[in-house]
Short mmCIF file of C-alpha atoms in Angstrom, two decimals:
data_model
loop_
_atom_site.label_atom_id
_atom_site.label_comp_id
_atom_site.label_asym_id
_atom_site.label_seq_id
_atom_site.Cartn_x
_atom_site.Cartn_y
_atom_site.Cartn_z
CA ILE A 339 -7.31 -1.07 14.32
CA MET A 340 -3.74 -2.39 14.28
CA PRO A 341 -1.63 -0.96 11.44
CA ARG A 342 -1.21 -3.36 8.55
CA LYS A 343 2.41 -4.20 7.75
CA PRO A 344 3.29 -2.78 4.31
CA PHE A 345 3.76 -5.37 1.56
CA ILE A 346 5.66 -4.96 -1.71
CA GLY A 347 5.55 -7.60 -4.44
CA GLY A 348 7.88 -7.67 -7.42
CA ASN A 349 6.46 -9.51 -10.43
CA TRP A 350 9.37 -10.16 -12.76
CA LYS A 351 7.08 -11.76 -15.35
CA SER A 352 8.83 -13.59 -18.21
CA ASN A 353 12.01 -11.55 -17.91
CA GLY A 354 15.58 -12.18 -16.86
CA THR A 355 18.62 -14.29 -17.54
CA VAL A 356 20.85 -15.93 -14.98
CA GLU A 357 23.28 -13.02 -15.24
CA SER A 358 20.64 -10.27 -15.01
CA THR A 359 19.07 -12.02 -12.02
CA LYS A 360 22.42 -12.13 -10.24
CA THR A 361 22.91 -8.41 -10.88
CA LEU A 362 19.41 -7.49 -9.70
CA CYS A 363 19.61 -9.65 -6.57
CA ALA A 364 22.94 -8.08 -5.66
CA ALA A 365 21.30 -4.64 -5.82
CA LEU A 366 18.31 -5.79 -3.78
CA SER A 367 20.55 -7.40 -1.18
CA SER A 368 22.61 -4.24 -0.76
CA GLY A 369 19.47 -2.15 -0.30
CA ALA A 370 17.65 -4.48 2.09
CA ALA A 371 19.16 -2.99 5.24
CA ALA A 372 17.27 0.26 4.61
CA TYR A 373 13.93 -1.37 5.44
CA GLY A 374 14.81 -4.62 7.23
CA ASN A 375 11.63 -6.28 8.53
CA LYS A 376 9.52 -3.13 8.42
CA VAL A 377 8.14 -4.05 4.99
CA GLU A 378 7.25 -7.54 3.76
CA VAL A 379 8.79 -8.10 0.32
CA VAL A 380 8.14 -10.95 -2.12
CA VAL A 381 9.65 -11.25 -5.60
CA THR A 382 8.45 -13.70 -8.24
CA PRO A 383 11.11 -14.68 -10.80
CA ILE A 384 10.66 -17.08 -13.70
CA LEU A 385 10.24 -20.71 -12.63
CA PRO A 386 13.74 -21.97 -13.59
CA GLN A 387 15.30 -19.28 -11.40
CA LEU A 388 13.29 -19.80 -8.21
CA ASN A 389 16.05 -21.74 -6.50
CA LEU A 390 18.80 -19.42 -7.76
CA THR A 391 16.91 -16.33 -6.54
CA GLN A 392 16.35 -17.91 -3.13
CA LYS A 393 20.08 -18.52 -2.77
CA LEU A 394 21.01 -15.02 -3.93
CA LEU A 395 18.60 -13.36 -1.48
CA ARG A 396 19.14 -15.76 1.43
CA LYS A 397 20.82 -13.12 3.63
CA THR A 398 17.85 -10.76 3.33
CA ALA A 399 14.25 -10.91 4.55
CA ILE A 400 13.00 -10.92 0.94
CA LYS A 401 10.85 -13.94 0.15
CA VAL A 402 10.66 -15.64 -3.24
CA GLY A 403 7.37 -16.68 -4.81
CA ALA A 404 6.03 -18.23 -8.00
CA GLN A 405 4.10 -16.42 -10.72
CA ASN A 406 1.60 -19.22 -11.18
CA VAL A 407 0.43 -22.49 -9.68
CA SER A 408 -1.58 -25.44 -10.94
CA ALA A 409 -5.27 -25.93 -10.18
CA SER A 410 -4.46 -29.65 -10.00
CA LYS A 411 -2.49 -31.87 -7.67
CA GLU A 412 0.57 -33.78 -8.84
CA GLY A 413 0.10 -36.24 -11.68
CA ALA A 414 -0.29 -36.43 -15.45
CA PHE A 415 -0.50 -32.67 -15.98
CA THR A 416 2.35 -31.82 -18.35
CA GLY A 417 3.81 -28.36 -17.77
CA GLU A 418 2.03 -27.80 -14.47
CA VAL A 419 3.56 -27.19 -11.03
CA SER A 420 1.36 -27.99 -8.05
CA ALA A 421 1.04 -26.12 -4.75
CA GLY A 422 2.53 -29.17 -3.04
CA GLN A 423 5.57 -29.04 -5.33
CA LEU A 424 6.06 -25.34 -4.57
CA LYS A 425 6.00 -26.13 -0.87
CA ASP A 426 8.47 -28.99 -1.38
CA ALA A 427 10.79 -26.49 -3.09
CA ARG A 428 10.43 -24.16 -0.06
CA VAL A 429 8.50 -21.60 -2.08
CA SER A 430 5.98 -19.97 0.24
CA TRP A 431 4.16 -17.51 -2.06
CA THR A 432 2.49 -17.46 -5.46
CA LEU A 433 0.53 -15.08 -7.64
CA ILE A 434 -2.97 -16.16 -8.69
CA GLY A 435 -5.33 -14.47 -11.12
CA HIS A 436 -2.98 -11.94 -12.69
CA SER A 437 -4.71 -10.18 -15.58
CA GLU A 438 -2.20 -11.60 -18.06
CA ARG A 439 -3.17 -15.11 -16.95
CA ARG A 440 -6.85 -14.24 -17.18
CA THR A 441 -6.78 -12.49 -20.57
CA LYS A 442 -4.01 -14.36 -22.43
CA TYR A 443 -4.34 -17.88 -21.05
CA GLY A 444 -8.05 -18.20 -20.34
CA GLU A 445 -7.83 -18.30 -16.56
CA THR A 446 -11.43 -18.03 -15.37
CA ASP A 447 -12.81 -17.09 -11.96
CA ALA A 448 -13.54 -20.80 -11.40
CA ILE A 449 -9.92 -21.73 -12.13
CA THR A 450 -8.58 -19.07 -9.76
CA ALA A 451 -10.88 -20.47 -7.07
CA GLU A 452 -9.47 -23.98 -7.57
CA LYS A 453 -5.92 -22.62 -7.33
CA VAL A 454 -6.68 -20.71 -4.14
CA GLU A 455 -8.23 -23.85 -2.65
CA MET A 456 -5.09 -25.86 -3.47
CA CYS A 457 -2.85 -23.22 -1.88
CA GLN A 458 -4.97 -22.99 1.24
CA ALA A 459 -4.83 -26.76 1.67
CA THR A 460 -1.06 -26.76 1.23
CA GLY A 461 -0.21 -23.65 3.24
CA ILE A 462 1.04 -21.56 0.31
CA SER A 463 0.38 -17.82 0.70
CA VAL A 464 -1.34 -16.08 -2.22
CA ILE A 465 -1.19 -12.67 -3.84
CA PHE A 466 -4.65 -12.72 -5.42
CA CYS A 467 -4.96 -10.33 -8.36
CA ILE A 468 -8.15 -8.56 -9.40
CA GLY A 469 -8.95 -5.58 -11.60
CA GLU A 470 -11.02 -4.17 -14.41
CA SER A 471 -10.33 -3.43 -18.07
CA LEU A 472 -10.54 0.07 -19.53
CA GLU A 473 -13.86 -0.80 -21.14
CA GLU A 474 -15.24 -1.99 -17.79
CA ARG A 475 -14.01 1.14 -15.99
CA GLU A 476 -15.56 3.45 -18.58
CA ALA A 477 -18.81 1.52 -18.21
CA GLY A 478 -18.74 2.13 -14.45
CA LYS A 479 -18.25 -1.57 -13.65
CA THR A 480 -15.04 -1.39 -11.59
CA ASP A 481 -16.63 -2.43 -8.29
CA GLU A 482 -18.82 -5.01 -10.01
CA VAL A 483 -15.81 -6.71 -11.63
CA ASN A 484 -13.76 -6.68 -8.42
CA LYS A 485 -16.67 -8.11 -6.45
CA ARG A 486 -17.21 -10.91 -8.99
CA GLN A 487 -13.55 -11.91 -9.00
CA LEU A 488 -13.36 -11.87 -5.20
CA THR A 489 -16.68 -13.64 -4.64
CA ALA A 490 -15.38 -16.59 -6.68
CA VAL A 491 -12.76 -17.35 -4.02
CA PHE A 492 -14.37 -16.27 -0.74
CA ASP A 493 -15.67 -19.71 0.21
CA LYS A 494 -12.27 -21.28 -0.58
CA ILE A 495 -10.41 -19.11 1.92
CA LYS A 496 -10.07 -20.59 5.39
CA ASP A 497 -6.94 -18.72 6.49
CA TRP A 498 -7.02 -15.02 5.58
CA LYS A 499 -3.52 -14.51 7.00
CA LYS A 500 -2.24 -16.26 3.89
CA ILE A 501 -4.07 -13.95 1.48
CA VAL A 502 -3.00 -10.58 0.07
CA ILE A 503 -5.23 -8.87 -2.49
CA ALA A 504 -3.63 -6.98 -5.39
CA TYR A 505 -5.87 -4.52 -7.23
CA GLU A 506 -4.47 -3.93 -10.71
CA PRO A 507 -6.58 -1.92 -13.12
CA VAL A 508 -5.75 -3.75 -16.35
CA TRP A 509 -5.61 -0.51 -18.35
CA ALA A 510 -2.74 0.73 -16.14
CA ILE A 511 -0.48 -2.34 -16.29
CA GLY A 512 2.67 -1.64 -18.28
CA THR A 513 1.04 1.29 -20.08
CA GLY A 514 2.57 4.12 -18.11
CA LYS A 515 -0.95 5.14 -17.15
CA VAL A 516 -1.73 5.11 -13.46
CA ALA A 517 -4.89 5.65 -11.50
CA THR A 518 -4.71 8.86 -9.51
CA PRO A 519 -4.12 8.28 -5.79
CA ASP A 520 -7.74 9.24 -5.10
CA MET A 521 -9.02 6.85 -7.80
CA ALA A 522 -6.89 4.04 -6.37
CA GLN A 523 -8.01 4.79 -2.80
CA GLU A 524 -11.67 4.78 -3.86
CA SER A 525 -11.30 1.31 -5.39
CA HIS A 526 -9.32 -0.01 -2.42
CA ALA A 527 -11.93 1.24 0.05
CA ALA A 528 -14.65 -0.45 -2.03
CA ILE A 529 -12.66 -3.71 -2.06
CA ARG A 530 -12.25 -3.59 1.72
CA LYS A 531 -16.01 -3.09 2.01
CA ILE A 532 -16.64 -6.12 -0.24
CA VAL A 533 -14.38 -8.23 1.99
CA SER A 534 -16.09 -6.90 5.12
CA GLU A 535 -19.53 -7.85 3.83
CA ALA A 536 -18.36 -11.37 2.94
CA ALA A 537 -15.88 -12.22 5.69
CA GLY A 538 -16.47 -9.70 8.47
CA GLU A 539 -14.99 -6.43 9.63
CA GLU A 540 -12.06 -8.01 11.47
CA VAL A 541 -10.86 -9.79 8.33
CA ALA A 542 -11.37 -6.68 6.21
CA ASN A 543 -9.37 -4.51 8.61
CA GLY A 544 -6.52 -7.02 8.62
CA VAL A 545 -6.20 -8.00 4.96
CA ARG A 546 -3.62 -6.11 2.95
CA ILE A 547 -4.69 -4.62 -0.38
CA LEU A 548 -1.95 -3.72 -2.85
CA TYR A 549 -2.07 -1.37 -5.81
CA GLY A 550 -0.51 -2.43 -9.10
CA GLY A 551 -0.31 -0.70 -12.44
CA SER A 552 2.72 1.33 -13.53
CA VAL A 553 3.97 1.95 -9.98
CA THR A 554 7.29 3.82 -10.02
CA PRO A 555 9.64 5.52 -7.52
CA ASP A 556 8.07 8.82 -8.62
CA ASN A 557 4.42 8.04 -7.79
CA CYS A 558 4.71 5.51 -4.95
CA LYS A 559 4.93 7.95 -2.01
CA GLU A 560 1.63 9.63 -2.77
CA LEU A 561 -0.08 6.27 -3.32
CA ILE A 562 1.19 4.57 -0.16
CA ALA A 563 -0.05 7.50 1.95
CA LYS A 564 -3.64 6.54 1.18
CA ALA A 565 -5.55 4.86 4.01
CA ASP A 566 -6.46 1.63 2.22
CA ILE A 567 -3.34 1.15 0.06
CA ASP A 568 -1.08 -1.24 1.96
CA GLY A 569 1.65 -1.66 -0.62
CA PHE A 570 2.24 -2.46 -4.27
CA LEU A 571 2.54 -5.24 -6.80
CA VAL A 572 5.24 -3.88 -9.09
CA GLY A 573 5.96 -5.10 -12.61
CA GLY A 574 8.65 -3.56 -14.81
CA ALA A 575 9.95 -1.23 -12.11
CA SER A 576 10.81 -4.26 -9.94
CA LEU A 577 13.46 -5.29 -12.47
CA LYS A 578 15.56 -2.21 -11.70
CA PRO A 579 17.76 -1.40 -8.69
CA THR A 580 15.42 1.53 -7.96
CA PHE A 581 12.87 -1.08 -6.83
CA ASN A 582 14.60 -0.50 -3.49
CA ASP A 583 13.30 3.08 -3.51
CA ILE A 584 9.70 1.86 -3.85
CA ILE A 585 10.18 -0.53 -0.91
CA VAL A 586 11.75 2.16 1.28
CA ALA A 587 8.87 4.55 0.49
CA ALA A 588 6.52 2.08 2.21
CA VAL A 589 8.43 2.07 5.52
CA PRO A 590 6.15 3.49 8.23
CA PRO A 591 7.57 6.31 10.36
CA PRO A 592 8.83 5.06 13.74
CA VAL A 593 6.45 5.28 16.67
CA LEU A 594 8.31 6.90 19.58
CA LYS A 595 7.50 5.70 23.09
CA LYS A 596 8.47 9.11 24.46
CA PRO A 597 7.83 11.44 21.54
CA LYS A 598 9.34 14.91 21.41
CA PHE A 599 6.82 17.58 20.51
CA GLN A 600 7.76 20.55 18.37
CA LYS A 601 6.42 23.98 17.51
CA VAL A 602 4.91 24.93 14.17
CA ASP A 603 7.79 27.20 13.24
CA GLY A 604 10.14 24.21 13.50
CA LEU A 605 8.39 22.22 10.77
CA LYS A 606 10.52 21.52 7.70
CA PRO A 607 9.51 20.49 4.15
CA GLU A 608 9.02 16.71 3.78
CA ALA A 609 9.64 16.06 7.51
CA ARG A 610 8.35 12.72 8.84
CA GLY A 611 7.42 11.53 12.32
CA VAL A 612 6.14 14.97 13.37
CA ASN A 613 4.65 15.32 16.88
CA THR A 614 2.93 18.55 17.87
CA PHE A 615 0.07 20.22 19.74
CA LEU A 616 -2.21 22.44 17.64
CA LYS A 617 -5.26 24.55 18.44
CA VAL A 618 -7.97 24.50 15.77
CA LEU A 619 -8.73 27.94 14.31
CA LYS A 620 -11.22 27.10 11.54
CA GLU A 621 -13.72 24.33 10.87
CA PRO A 622 -12.56 21.54 8.51
CA SER A 623 -13.14 22.17 4.81
CA LYS A 624 -13.20 19.72 1.89
CA VAL A 625 -10.07 19.29 -0.17
CA GLU A 626 -10.64 19.99 -3.84
CA ALA A 627 -10.94 16.80 -5.92
CA SER A 628 -10.82 14.53 -2.85
CA GLU A 629 -13.82 13.11 -1.03
CA GLU A 630 -11.76 11.53 1.74
CA LEU A 631 -9.68 14.52 2.91
CA ARG A 632 -10.35 17.66 4.93
CA GLU A 633 -8.15 20.69 5.64
CA VAL A 634 -8.00 22.37 9.05
CA LEU A 635 -6.18 25.58 9.98
CA ALA A 636 -4.52 25.11 13.37
CA GLY A 637 -1.52 26.41 15.23
CA ASP A 638 0.40 27.31 18.38
CA ASP A 639 2.19 30.35 19.79
CA SER A 640 4.87 30.12 17.05
CA GLY A 641 2.58 30.07 14.00
CA CYS A 642 -0.14 28.16 12.21
CA VAL A 643 -0.30 25.49 9.52
CA ILE A 644 -2.87 23.76 7.36
CA LEU A 645 -3.51 20.27 8.72
CA THR A 646 -4.75 17.59 6.30
CA VAL A 647 -6.87 14.85 7.90
CA ARG A 648 -9.12 12.04 6.72
CA ALA A 649 -12.83 12.78 6.73
CA ASP A 650 -13.44 10.22 9.49
CA LYS A 651 -11.10 12.19 11.77
CA ALA A 652 -12.57 15.62 11.04
CA ASP A 653 -15.21 15.42 13.79
CA ILE A 654 -12.65 16.03 16.53
CA CYS A 655 -11.31 19.15 14.78
CA LYS A 656 -13.65 21.63 16.49
CA VAL A 657 -12.69 25.29 16.67
CA GLY A 658 -10.91 25.94 19.96
CA THR A 659 -9.93 22.29 20.48
CA THR A 660 -6.26 21.49 21.05
CA LEU A 661 -5.18 18.47 19.06
CA ARG A 662 -2.38 16.05 19.96
CA VAL A 663 -0.82 14.97 16.66
CA GLN A 664 1.76 12.16 16.47
CA ASN A 665 3.67 10.58 13.58
CA ALA A 666 2.38 13.05 11.01
CA HIS A 667 4.42 14.12 8.00
CA VAL A 668 4.86 17.31 6.02
CA ALA A 669 3.58 16.94 2.46
CA MET A 670 4.50 19.48 -0.19
CA ILE A 671 1.56 20.51 -2.40
CA LYS A 672 2.83 22.64 -5.28
CA GLY A 673 5.59 23.85 -2.97
CA TYR A 674 3.33 24.63 0.00
CA MET A 675 3.56 22.74 3.29
CA ARG A 676 0.66 20.70 4.62
CA LEU A 677 0.98 18.80 7.89
CA THR A 678 -0.62 15.48 6.96
CA VAL A 679 -2.23 13.01 9.34
CA ASP A 680 -2.06 9.79 7.31
CA LYS A 681 -2.85 6.18 8.21
CA TRP A 682 0.30 5.87 10.34
CA ALA A 683 -0.39 9.00 12.34
CA VAL A 684 -2.50 9.51 15.46
CA ILE A 685 -4.71 12.51 16.15
CA LYS A 686 -6.86 13.08 19.23
CA ALA A 687 -7.99 15.82 21.58
CA ALA A 688 -5.17 16.82 23.93
CA ASP A 689 -5.42 16.72 27.69
CA ALA A 690 -5.05 19.84 29.82
CA GLU A 691 -1.27 19.49 29.98
CA GLY A 692 -0.96 19.86 26.20
CA GLU A 693 -3.49 22.66 25.78
CA VAL A 694 -2.42 25.48 23.45
CA LYS A 695 -3.34 28.82 25.05
CA THR A 696 -2.56 31.24 22.24
CA VAL A 697 -1.93 31.05 18.49
CA LYS A 698 0.28 33.30 16.37
CA GLU A 699 -2.27 33.66 13.58
CA ASP A 700 -0.28 36.14 11.49
CA LYS A 701 2.43 33.56 10.70
CA ASN A 702 0.95 30.86 8.45
CA ILE A 703 3.77 28.61 7.28
CA SER A 704 1.43 26.98 4.74
CA SER A 705 1.31 30.27 2.83
CA VAL A 706 5.03 30.17 2.02
CA GLN A 707 5.96 28.50 -1.26
CA TYR A 708 9.15 26.46 -1.32
CA THR A 709 11.26 25.43 -4.28
CA LEU A 710 12.57 21.91 -3.67
CA GLU A 711 15.60 20.66 -5.58
#
């Protein structure tokens, strides 16, 4: 499966003046070099400022989209802006189905389907929003609601490359509440399965699914590490210069053509792009409160470390097997180091050249607690 390019959307909602937009765009422009083309970024200002925002961000790779689009073509539809008119204004993206449109303005599943159809016919790319209310979550209807909202548009989509799905649990939008990373991952995996059943595995593996709902610079790193979270649709936090920090957090570690491999005792807290050979000492065990993760004790002649892997990768972690790990990162769990094989990392059985002969079992670097400033 080819890695999906991270995607960050900034929904500015009904906020901003000309002056505040100039200030924000200046901050975004100055921070854009930190991620370049490694992350796809789309911001959606208020309609009167679409052209202004395009001009202010013209020297960056940031794209500008609309927050809404008409279900109708051009004509006697006062207050509406058609997909064709967005295209004429060189606007290439739009939101459809945001919960505020659904709950406050009566936007039904049928209306979202008509809007998607218009955008597909015109070539406008869509961030399609889905998500359940608190009442629906507590009733155990999260997957049912997401499936209903998606099913409404499946037969309208002819070009999946112009579709990004944004899962936003309504109860978490603007409330400060956020689904735990495991809760979000569970919903994202279910959404990918729904897409797979309707449109095929190839489409499901390629479509990007964003998380939205009180995303901040503080919680974004843990969320983006999850296998099926491909980015974020950010509300209030996208109106601040620290929106740059959220975008940078989504940058994948570089894949080295000739990676340098290091020993366990050289691992540092929060290191990224780690390449190493490790011999498995103990069978994988379940991580508390996470169905998708397993922990494996492994090491080399300099020490040992707890390796965190996804459940679907645990089968290769047999005792005595030497693993070749590339592009992993060191996560800090309550001050303790865990070498984490996330969606951007590669893990496989090593060949004879990389085989670890002995392991220094009495030096477990995951047993040392760090205090990070």
